[in-house]
mmCIF file of C-alpha atoms in Angstrom:
data_model
loop_
_atom_site.group_PDB
_atom_site.id
_atom_site.type_symbol
_atom_site.label_atom_id
_atom_site.label_comp_id
_atom_site.label_asym_id
_atom_site.label_seq_id
_atom_site.Cartn_x
_atom_site.Cartn_y
_atom_site.Cartn_z
ATOM 1 C CA MET A 1 100.391 26.833 78.170
ATOM 2 C CA ALA A 2 102.114 28.978 75.537
ATOM 3 C CA ARG A 3 104.369 27.255 73.016
ATOM 4 C CA VAL A 4 108.023 28.228 72.936
ATOM 5 C CA TYR A 5 108.686 26.352 69.689
ATOM 6 C CA GLY A 6 107.281 27.792 66.489
ATOM 7 C CA THR A 7 105.442 26.872 63.346
ATOM 8 C CA MET A 8 105.888 23.310 62.080
ATOM 9 C CA GLN A 9 105.272 21.726 58.687
ATOM 10 C CA THR A 10 102.223 19.487 58.824
ATOM 11 C CA ALA A 11 102.272 16.093 57.128
ATOM 12 C CA LEU A 12 99.743 13.298 56.881
ATOM 13 C CA VAL A 13 101.228 9.911 57.770
ATOM 14 C CA THR A 14 99.510 6.875 56.277
ATOM 15 C CA CYS A 15 99.685 3.278 57.476
ATOM 16 C CA ARG A 16 97.951 -0.099 57.049
ATOM 17 C CA GLU A 17 97.502 -3.161 59.212
ATOM 18 C CA GLU A 18 94.926 -5.613 60.505
ATOM 19 C CA LEU A 19 93.704 -4.806 64.008
ATOM 20 C CA GLU A 20 91.063 -6.287 66.250
ATOM 21 C CA VAL A 21 88.036 -3.987 66.468
ATOM 22 C CA PHE A 22 85.182 -5.077 68.754
ATOM 23 C CA GLY A 23 86.343 -8.704 68.578
ATOM 24 C CA LYS A 24 86.698 -8.812 64.778
ATOM 25 C CA THR A 25 89.875 -8.540 62.716
ATOM 26 C CA LYS A 26 89.687 -5.605 60.332
ATOM 27 C CA GLN A 27 92.184 -4.096 57.883
ATOM 28 C CA ILE A 28 92.603 -0.423 58.667
ATOM 29 C CA ASP A 29 94.118 2.062 56.244
ATOM 30 C CA ASN A 30 94.702 5.066 58.459
ATOM 31 C CA ILE A 31 95.871 8.664 58.282
ATOM 32 C CA ILE A 32 97.292 10.658 61.187
ATOM 33 C CA THR A 33 98.184 14.340 61.147
ATOM 34 C CA VAL A 34 101.782 14.820 62.301
ATOM 35 C CA ASP A 35 103.775 17.979 63.018
ATOM 36 C CA TRP A 36 106.655 16.194 64.748
ATOM 37 C CA HIS A 37 108.708 14.664 61.908
ATOM 38 C CA MET A 38 112.215 15.102 60.499
ATOM 39 C CA PRO A 39 115.082 13.663 58.488
ATOM 40 C CA CYS A 40 117.603 12.156 60.897
ATOM 41 C CA SER A 41 120.384 10.616 58.739
ATOM 42 C CA PHE A 42 121.818 11.021 55.245
ATOM 43 C CA GLU A 43 123.488 7.594 55.072
ATOM 44 C CA PRO A 44 121.449 5.554 55.332
ATOM 45 C CA PHE A 45 118.626 7.980 54.562
ATOM 46 C CA LEU A 46 116.396 7.900 57.641
ATOM 47 C CA TYR A 47 113.232 9.832 58.472
ATOM 48 C CA ALA A 48 111.548 9.981 61.896
ATOM 49 C CA ILE A 49 107.974 10.571 63.005
ATOM 50 C CA CYS A 50 106.646 10.989 66.532
ATOM 51 C CA ILE A 51 103.288 9.365 67.403
ATOM 52 C CA GLY A 52 101.336 9.319 70.677
ATOM 53 C CA LYS A 53 101.051 5.878 72.282
ATOM 54 C CA THR A 54 97.251 6.157 72.545
ATOM 55 C CA ARG A 55 96.761 6.665 68.794
ATOM 56 C CA THR A 56 95.443 4.006 66.416
ATOM 57 C CA SER A 57 98.335 4.793 64.059
ATOM 58 C CA TYR A 58 100.790 3.921 66.838
ATOM 59 C CA GLN A 59 99.293 0.409 67.031
ATOM 60 C CA ILE A 60 99.299 0.053 63.238
ATOM 61 C CA ILE A 61 102.881 1.233 62.671
ATOM 62 C CA LYS A 62 104.200 -0.781 65.622
ATOM 63 C CA LYS A 63 102.699 -3.918 64.050
ATOM 64 C CA SER A 64 103.223 -3.226 60.313
ATOM 65 C CA LYS A 65 106.713 -1.693 60.632
ATOM 66 C CA CYS A 66 106.116 0.802 57.801
ATOM 67 C CA PHE A 67 104.601 4.215 57.090
ATOM 68 C CA VAL A 68 104.395 6.916 54.418
ATOM 69 C CA VAL A 69 104.912 10.614 55.140
ATOM 70 C CA ASN A 70 102.633 12.557 52.774
ATOM 71 C CA PHE A 71 103.611 16.211 52.359
ATOM 72 C CA ILE A 72 100.459 18.186 51.679
ATOM 73 C CA PRO A 73 99.546 21.546 50.191
ATOM 74 C CA PHE A 74 97.840 24.326 52.127
ATOM 75 C CA THR A 75 94.608 23.528 50.273
ATOM 76 C CA LEU A 76 94.308 20.306 52.333
ATOM 77 C CA LYS A 77 94.223 22.082 55.711
ATOM 78 C CA ASP A 78 90.637 20.946 56.408
ATOM 79 C CA ALA A 79 91.578 17.322 55.696
ATOM 80 C CA ALA A 80 94.601 17.658 58.010
ATOM 81 C CA TRP A 81 92.384 19.067 60.769
ATOM 82 C CA PHE A 82 89.843 16.245 60.324
ATOM 83 C CA CYS A 83 92.477 13.490 60.311
ATOM 84 C CA GLY A 84 94.063 14.910 63.451
ATOM 85 C CA ARG A 85 90.784 15.011 65.367
ATOM 86 C CA HIS A 86 89.133 11.658 64.572
ATOM 87 C CA SER A 87 90.126 8.073 65.355
ATOM 88 C CA GLY A 88 90.905 5.724 62.491
ATOM 89 C CA MET A 89 89.418 2.950 64.615
ATOM 90 C CA HIS A 90 85.945 4.426 63.996
ATOM 91 C CA HIS A 91 86.326 6.521 60.820
ATOM 92 C CA ASP A 92 87.446 5.840 57.255
ATOM 93 C CA LYS A 93 89.584 8.965 57.101
ATOM 94 C CA PHE A 94 90.313 8.613 53.384
ATOM 95 C CA LYS A 95 86.593 8.646 52.602
ATOM 96 C CA GLU A 96 85.497 11.222 55.169
ATOM 97 C CA ALA A 97 88.361 13.644 54.430
ATOM 98 C CA LYS A 98 87.763 13.168 50.670
ATOM 99 C CA LEU A 99 91.319 11.963 50.019
ATOM 100 C CA THR A 100 92.237 9.482 47.285
ATOM 101 C CA LYS A 101 94.037 6.317 48.391
ATOM 102 C CA ILE A 102 96.802 4.966 46.142
ATOM 103 C CA GLU A 103 99.360 2.232 46.768
ATOM 104 C CA SER A 104 102.983 2.849 47.689
ATOM 105 C CA HIS A 105 105.826 1.861 45.393
ATOM 106 C CA HIS A 106 107.691 -0.439 47.800
ATOM 107 C CA LEU A 107 105.464 -0.953 50.862
ATOM 108 C CA ASP A 108 102.128 -2.537 51.720
ATOM 109 C CA CYS A 109 100.897 0.880 52.754
ATOM 110 C CA PRO A 110 98.567 3.461 51.210
ATOM 111 C CA LYS A 111 99.519 7.002 50.330
ATOM 112 C CA ILE A 112 97.498 10.089 49.420
ATOM 113 C CA LYS A 113 97.173 10.953 45.735
ATOM 114 C CA GLU A 114 96.613 14.667 46.471
ATOM 115 C CA ALA A 115 99.936 14.959 48.357
ATOM 116 C CA ILE A 116 102.707 17.002 46.756
ATOM 117 C CA GLY A 117 105.389 14.548 47.845
ATOM 118 C CA TYR A 118 105.988 11.276 49.676
ATOM 119 C CA ILE A 119 108.585 9.524 51.774
ATOM 120 C CA GLU A 120 108.019 5.757 52.128
ATOM 121 C CA CYS A 121 109.720 4.161 55.153
ATOM 122 C CA ASN A 122 110.374 0.788 56.781
ATOM 123 C CA VAL A 123 110.689 1.102 60.558
ATOM 124 C CA ILE A 124 114.186 0.249 61.806
ATOM 125 C CA ASN A 125 113.953 1.651 65.337
ATOM 126 C CA GLU A 126 111.469 2.790 67.971
ATOM 127 C CA ILE A 127 112.439 5.234 70.704
ATOM 128 C CA GLU A 128 110.153 5.709 73.716
ATOM 129 C CA THR A 129 109.883 9.377 74.661
ATOM 130 C CA GLY A 130 107.346 9.707 77.461
ATOM 131 C CA ASP A 131 103.822 9.559 76.054
ATOM 132 C CA HIS A 132 105.070 9.370 72.431
ATOM 133 C CA VAL A 133 107.248 7.007 70.401
ATOM 134 C CA ILE A 134 109.667 8.102 67.702
ATOM 135 C CA PHE A 135 109.524 5.695 64.772
ATOM 136 C CA VAL A 136 112.734 5.881 62.741
ATOM 137 C CA GLY A 137 112.206 4.707 59.185
ATOM 138 C CA GLU A 138 114.676 3.811 56.452
ATOM 139 C CA VAL A 139 113.515 5.559 53.293
ATOM 140 C CA THR A 140 112.710 3.105 50.477
ATOM 141 C CA HIS A 141 111.249 5.650 48.054
ATOM 142 C CA GLN A 142 110.752 9.392 47.873
ATOM 143 C CA GLU A 143 108.974 11.517 45.316
ATOM 144 C CA LEU A 144 108.254 15.225 44.886
ATOM 145 C CA LYS A 145 105.336 15.775 42.498
ATOM 146 C CA SER A 146 104.753 19.503 42.851
ATOM 147 C CA ASP A 147 106.180 22.669 44.356
ATOM 148 C CA GLU A 148 102.815 23.865 45.714
ATOM 149 C CA LYS A 149 102.866 25.812 48.962
ATOM 150 C CA ARG A 150 103.021 23.419 51.904
ATOM 151 C CA LEU A 151 100.842 23.386 55.014
ATOM 152 C CA PHE A 152 102.278 24.639 58.309
ATOM 153 C CA HIS A 153 100.643 24.418 61.756
ATOM 154 C CA ASN A 154 100.850 27.442 64.013
ATOM 155 C CA GLY A 155 99.034 26.007 67.036
ATOM 156 C CA GLU A 156 95.435 24.999 67.829
ATOM 157 C CA ASN A 157 93.419 25.252 64.592
ATOM 158 C CA MET A 158 95.649 27.891 62.990
ATOM 159 C CA PHE A 159 97.355 26.927 59.751
ATOM 160 C CA MET A 160 99.473 28.944 57.349
ATOM 161 C CA THR A 161 101.754 28.642 54.339
ATOM 162 C CA THR A 162 104.710 30.504 52.871
ATOM 163 C CA GLN A 163 104.324 33.531 50.622
#
């Protein structure tokens, strides 16, 4: 089916929580590629992400109540593709995508050192929307490190950036 909506900025959302994997409790630091994200309030400053209910990151964020939106440069398009195609239940996405894990300022949640900016959020609301859930997060910290060209998704495995 053809898309009516256009190109969207791609972000990598990071999260951390203990989950049961094959009968054993395991801490998972995960990354999910997200195109559906947006600011949704100035006061308080809120940011929303949309995650499929079948995703490992959905389970993690639902339990941990926090996430980090990592804004990434075009040069990380292969990492974004990898993180969007593999389950964090079975892959260490930081290691396999060759991304450096660092700690957040205010959350028990990793973030990606190579990102050009971050928004750290505590979940304050969840909205069911069919097969996805919108997690609304109150922003606890934001940082812009660089003005590199950002990654945009144009459908399937097509990525682009601005001129």
